[in-house]
Amino acid sequence: MRPQPLIDMQANTFDGEEERLWHELIEDGSAKAREKLFALHTRFARNIGRRICRERNYGDIDPHDVDQAAFAGLIEALDRFDPSRGTPFRGFAVSRISGNVIDTISKMNEMREQISWRHRIRSQRVRSLHVGNTEALSTEQAMDALIEIAVGLAVGFMLEGTGLYQEEDAVVAPNAYESAAWNDMRSTLRACLEKLPDRERLVLSHHYFDGIAFDQIAALYRLSKGRISQLHRSALDRLRRTMREQGHFKLEQ
């Protein structure tokens, strides 16, 4: 008797690639397969959260807070889904994503307006770039440390310029020379990003391009938020050094 396939292709809408990923996740516990499945359904989860906000008129809720709740629901769905039952994943996941979004919104209080998503994200970035006990540093060393943090944040600003805040912020158009130089610098940065170690590259991509907070990235990779902060800093340090070697960021020379 032939063994039953892990995934009933008639009962699900998986293509060959997704079927392979589910097999690797369920049978082998593959972290890489889990990460790829998360990326595959990220937009789906975000759309559910945004739709709930529109339908329920939660106009005072930061949409990025909703995104993080949706991503948490998606991660829970990935960990609980059983493909052998023949249920389409998105049909299974929608209730968990929706429930987590609604539950998160219901728990929010008046303080949510005082601590915006952007403020929390940028505070996390600054903390991740902190270089230790600055009280023990000399004035010159402390200035160098501040410059290092500033340049690290500048790298992040260039990364997010093509993704995270594009919908929110109207950017003042530079003149022709500035535009060419800016685009060249960003193109160089994106090329350098692709050469980072896989885990560092994925942390930056998830954070700056997908808008996923450190907490959710930590949950996705089953790592501590502190470890994600370390990977974030390490990745920005690599990019900063590479950009300096290519003639950018002369402030720190």
Coordinates of C-alpha atoms in Angstrom, one line a residue:
M1 CA 0.0 0.0 0.0
R2 CA 1.4 3.4 -1.0
P3 CA 1.9 5.8 1.8
Q4 CA -0.4 8.8 1.8
P5 CA 1.3 12.1 0.8
L6 CA 2.0 14.6 3.5
I7 CA -0.2 17.2 1.6
D8 CA -3.3 16.3 -0.4
M9 CA -2.9 18.5 -3.4
Q10 CA -6.6 18.3 -4.3
A11 CA -7.6 19.5 -0.9
N12 CA -5.0 22.3 -0.8
T13 CA -3.9 25.0 -3.2
F14 CA -0.1 24.6 -2.6
D15 CA 2.2 24.7 -5.6
G16 CA 5.2 22.5 -5.7
E17 CA 7.5 24.9 -3.9
E18 CA 5.1 25.5 -1.0
E19 CA 4.4 21.7 -0.7
R20 CA 8.2 21.1 -0.4
L21 CA 8.5 23.8 2.2
W22 CA 5.7 22.4 4.3
H23 CA 7.2 18.9 4.0
E24 CA 10.6 20.2 5.2
L25 CA 9.0 22.1 8.1
I26 CA 6.8 19.3 9.3
E27 CA 9.1 16.4 8.7
D28 CA 12.5 18.0 9.4
G29 CA 11.7 21.0 11.5
S30 CA 13.5 23.2 9.0
A31 CA 13.9 26.8 10.3
K32 CA 14.7 28.0 6.7
A33 CA 11.5 26.5 5.4
R34 CA 9.5 28.2 8.2
E35 CA 11.1 31.5 7.4
K36 CA 10.3 31.1 3.7
L37 CA 6.7 30.2 4.5
F38 CA 6.4 33.3 6.7
A39 CA 7.7 35.5 3.8
L40 CA 5.3 33.8 1.4
H41 CA 2.3 34.8 3.5
T42 CA 3.5 38.1 5.0
R43 CA 1.4 40.3 2.6
F44 CA -1.7 38.1 3.2
A45 CA -1.4 38.6 7.0
R46 CA -0.8 42.4 6.7
N47 CA -3.9 42.7 4.4
I48 CA -6.1 41.0 7.0
G49 CA -5.0 43.4 9.7
R50 CA -5.4 46.5 7.6
R51 CA -8.9 45.3 6.4
I52 CA -10.0 44.8 10.0
C53 CA -8.9 48.4 10.8
R54 CA -10.8 49.8 7.9
E55 CA -14.0 47.8 8.6
R56 CA -14.0 48.7 12.3
N57 CA -13.0 52.3 11.8
Y58 CA -9.9 52.0 14.0
G59 CA -8.5 55.2 12.6
D60 CA -6.6 56.1 15.7
I61 CA -4.6 52.9 15.6
D62 CA -1.1 53.0 14.2
P63 CA -1.3 50.5 11.2
H64 CA 2.2 49.3 11.9
D65 CA 1.0 48.1 15.4
V66 CA -1.7 46.2 13.6
D67 CA 0.9 44.7 11.2
Q68 CA 2.9 43.3 14.2
A69 CA -0.2 41.7 15.6
A70 CA -1.0 40.1 12.3
F71 CA 2.6 38.8 12.0
A72 CA 2.3 37.3 15.4
G73 CA -0.9 35.5 14.4
L74 CA 0.8 34.3 11.2
I75 CA 3.7 32.8 13.2
E76 CA 1.2 31.0 15.5
A77 CA -0.6 29.6 12.5
L78 CA 2.6 28.4 10.9
D79 CA 3.5 26.5 14.1
R80 CA 0.0 25.0 14.5
F81 CA -0.9 24.1 11.0
D82 CA -1.1 20.4 10.0
P83 CA -1.1 20.0 6.2
S84 CA -2.2 16.3 6.4
R85 CA -5.7 17.4 7.4
G86 CA -6.3 18.8 3.9
T87 CA -7.2 22.3 5.0
P88 CA -5.8 25.2 2.9
F89 CA -3.3 27.1 5.0
R90 CA -4.7 30.5 4.5
G91 CA -8.2 29.3 5.4
F92 CA -6.7 27.9 8.6
A93 CA -4.6 31.0 9.3
V94 CA -7.2 33.7 8.7
S95 CA -9.0 33.2 12.0
R96 CA -5.8 33.2 14.0
I97 CA -4.5 36.3 12.4
S98 CA -7.8 38.1 12.7
G99 CA -8.2 37.0 16.3
N100 CA -4.8 38.2 17.3
V101 CA -5.3 41.5 15.6
I102 CA -8.7 42.1 17.3
D103 CA -7.3 40.9 20.7
T104 CA -4.3 43.2 20.4
I105 CA -6.4 46.2 19.5
S106 CA -8.8 45.5 22.3
K107 CA -5.9 45.5 24.8
M108 CA -4.5 48.9 23.7
N109 CA -5.2 51.8 26.0
E110 CA -4.8 55.5 25.8
M111 CA -1.0 55.2 26.1
R112 CA -0.7 53.7 22.6
E113 CA -1.1 57.2 21.1
Q114 CA 1.9 58.5 23.2
I115 CA 4.2 55.7 22.1
S116 CA 4.0 55.3 18.3
W117 CA 5.3 52.4 16.3
R118 CA 7.9 54.5 14.7
H119 CA 9.2 55.8 18.0
R120 CA 9.5 52.3 19.4
I121 CA 11.3 51.0 16.3
R122 CA 13.8 53.9 16.2
S123 CA 14.4 53.5 20.0
Q124 CA 15.2 49.8 19.4
R125 CA 17.6 50.7 16.6
V126 CA 19.5 53.2 18.8
R127 CA 19.7 50.7 21.6
S128 CA 21.0 48.0 19.3
L129 CA 23.8 50.4 18.1
H130 CA 24.8 51.4 21.6
V131 CA 28.5 50.7 22.1
G132 CA 28.6 50.0 25.9
N133 CA 29.3 52.1 28.9
T134 CA 29.9 55.6 27.5
E135 CA 30.5 56.9 31.0
A136 CA 33.9 55.2 31.0
L137 CA 34.9 56.7 27.6
S138 CA 37.0 59.8 27.1
T139 CA 35.4 62.8 25.4
E140 CA 37.0 61.9 22.1
Q141 CA 36.0 58.2 22.4
A142 CA 32.4 59.3 23.3
M143 CA 32.3 61.5 20.2
D144 CA 33.5 58.6 18.1
A145 CA 30.8 56.4 19.6
L146 CA 28.1 59.0 18.8
I147 CA 29.4 59.3 15.2
E148 CA 29.3 55.5 14.9
I149 CA 25.7 55.4 16.0
A150 CA 24.7 58.3 13.7
V151 CA 26.3 56.7 10.7
G152 CA 24.6 53.4 11.6
L153 CA 21.3 55.2 11.7
A154 CA 22.1 56.9 8.4
V155 CA 22.6 53.5 6.8
G156 CA 19.2 52.4 8.2
F157 CA 17.6 55.6 6.8
M158 CA 18.9 54.8 3.3
L159 CA 17.5 51.3 3.6
E160 CA 14.1 52.3 4.7
G161 CA 13.9 55.0 2.0
T162 CA 12.7 52.3 -0.5
G163 CA 10.4 50.5 1.8
L164 CA 9.2 51.1 5.3
Y165 CA 8.0 54.7 5.3
Q166 CA 7.4 55.3 1.7
E167 CA 3.6 55.4 2.1
E168 CA 3.7 57.8 5.0
D169 CA 6.3 60.4 4.3
A170 CA 6.5 62.8 1.4
V171 CA 10.2 63.2 0.6
V172 CA 11.4 66.5 -0.7
A173 CA 12.8 66.0 -4.2
P174 CA 16.5 66.8 -4.4
N175 CA 18.2 68.6 -7.3
A176 CA 19.5 66.5 -10.2
Y177 CA 23.0 66.1 -8.8
E178 CA 21.8 65.2 -5.3
S179 CA 19.3 62.7 -6.8
A180 CA 22.0 61.0 -8.9
A181 CA 24.4 60.8 -5.9
W182 CA 21.7 59.6 -3.6
N183 CA 20.5 56.9 -5.9
D184 CA 24.1 55.8 -6.6
M185 CA 24.7 55.5 -2.9
R186 CA 21.5 53.6 -2.3
S187 CA 22.3 51.3 -5.2
T188 CA 25.7 50.6 -3.7
L189 CA 24.2 50.0 -0.3
R190 CA 21.6 47.5 -1.7
A191 CA 24.4 45.6 -3.5
C192 CA 26.4 45.4 -0.3
L193 CA 23.3 44.2 1.5
E194 CA 23.1 41.2 -0.7
K195 CA 26.6 40.2 0.3
L196 CA 25.9 40.0 4.0
P197 CA 25.7 36.7 5.8
D198 CA 22.3 35.2 5.3
R199 CA 20.9 35.8 8.8
E200 CA 22.1 39.4 9.0
R201 CA 20.7 40.1 5.5
L202 CA 17.3 38.6 6.4
V203 CA 17.1 40.6 9.6
L204 CA 17.7 43.9 7.7
S205 CA 15.3 42.9 4.9
H206 CA 12.5 41.9 7.3
H207 CA 13.0 45.0 9.4
Y208 CA 13.5 47.7 6.8
F209 CA 11.7 46.4 3.7
D210 CA 8.8 44.4 5.3
G211 CA 8.4 46.7 8.4
I212 CA 8.6 43.9 10.9
A213 CA 9.7 44.8 14.4
F214 CA 12.5 43.1 16.3
D215 CA 10.1 41.3 18.5
Q216 CA 8.4 39.5 15.6
I217 CA 11.7 38.8 13.9
A218 CA 12.9 37.2 17.1
A219 CA 9.7 35.1 17.2
L220 CA 10.2 34.1 13.6
Y221 CA 13.7 32.9 14.1
R222 CA 13.1 31.6 17.6
L223 CA 15.8 33.9 19.0
S224 CA 15.9 36.5 21.7
K225 CA 15.2 40.1 20.8
G226 CA 18.6 40.9 22.2
R227 CA 20.1 38.5 19.6
I228 CA 18.2 40.2 16.8
S229 CA 19.5 43.5 18.0
Q230 CA 23.1 42.1 17.9
L231 CA 22.5 40.9 14.3
H232 CA 21.1 44.3 13.4
R233 CA 24.1 46.1 14.7
S234 CA 26.6 43.7 13.2
A235 CA 24.9 44.0 9.8
L236 CA 24.9 47.8 9.9
D237 CA 28.5 47.8 11.0
R238 CA 29.5 45.7 8.0
L239 CA 27.5 48.0 5.6
R240 CA 29.0 51.1 7.2
R241 CA 32.6 49.8 6.8
T242 CA 32.0 48.8 3.2
M243 CA 30.4 52.1 2.4
R244 CA 33.4 53.9 4.0
E245 CA 35.9 51.9 2.0
Q246 CA 34.0 53.0 -1.2
G247 CA 34.3 56.6 -0.3
H248 CA 31.0 57.3 1.5
F249 CA 30.5 58.6 5.1
K250 CA 33.8 60.6 5.3
L251 CA 32.6 62.1 8.6
E252 CA 34.0 59.2 10.5
Q253 CA 37.5 59.4 8.9

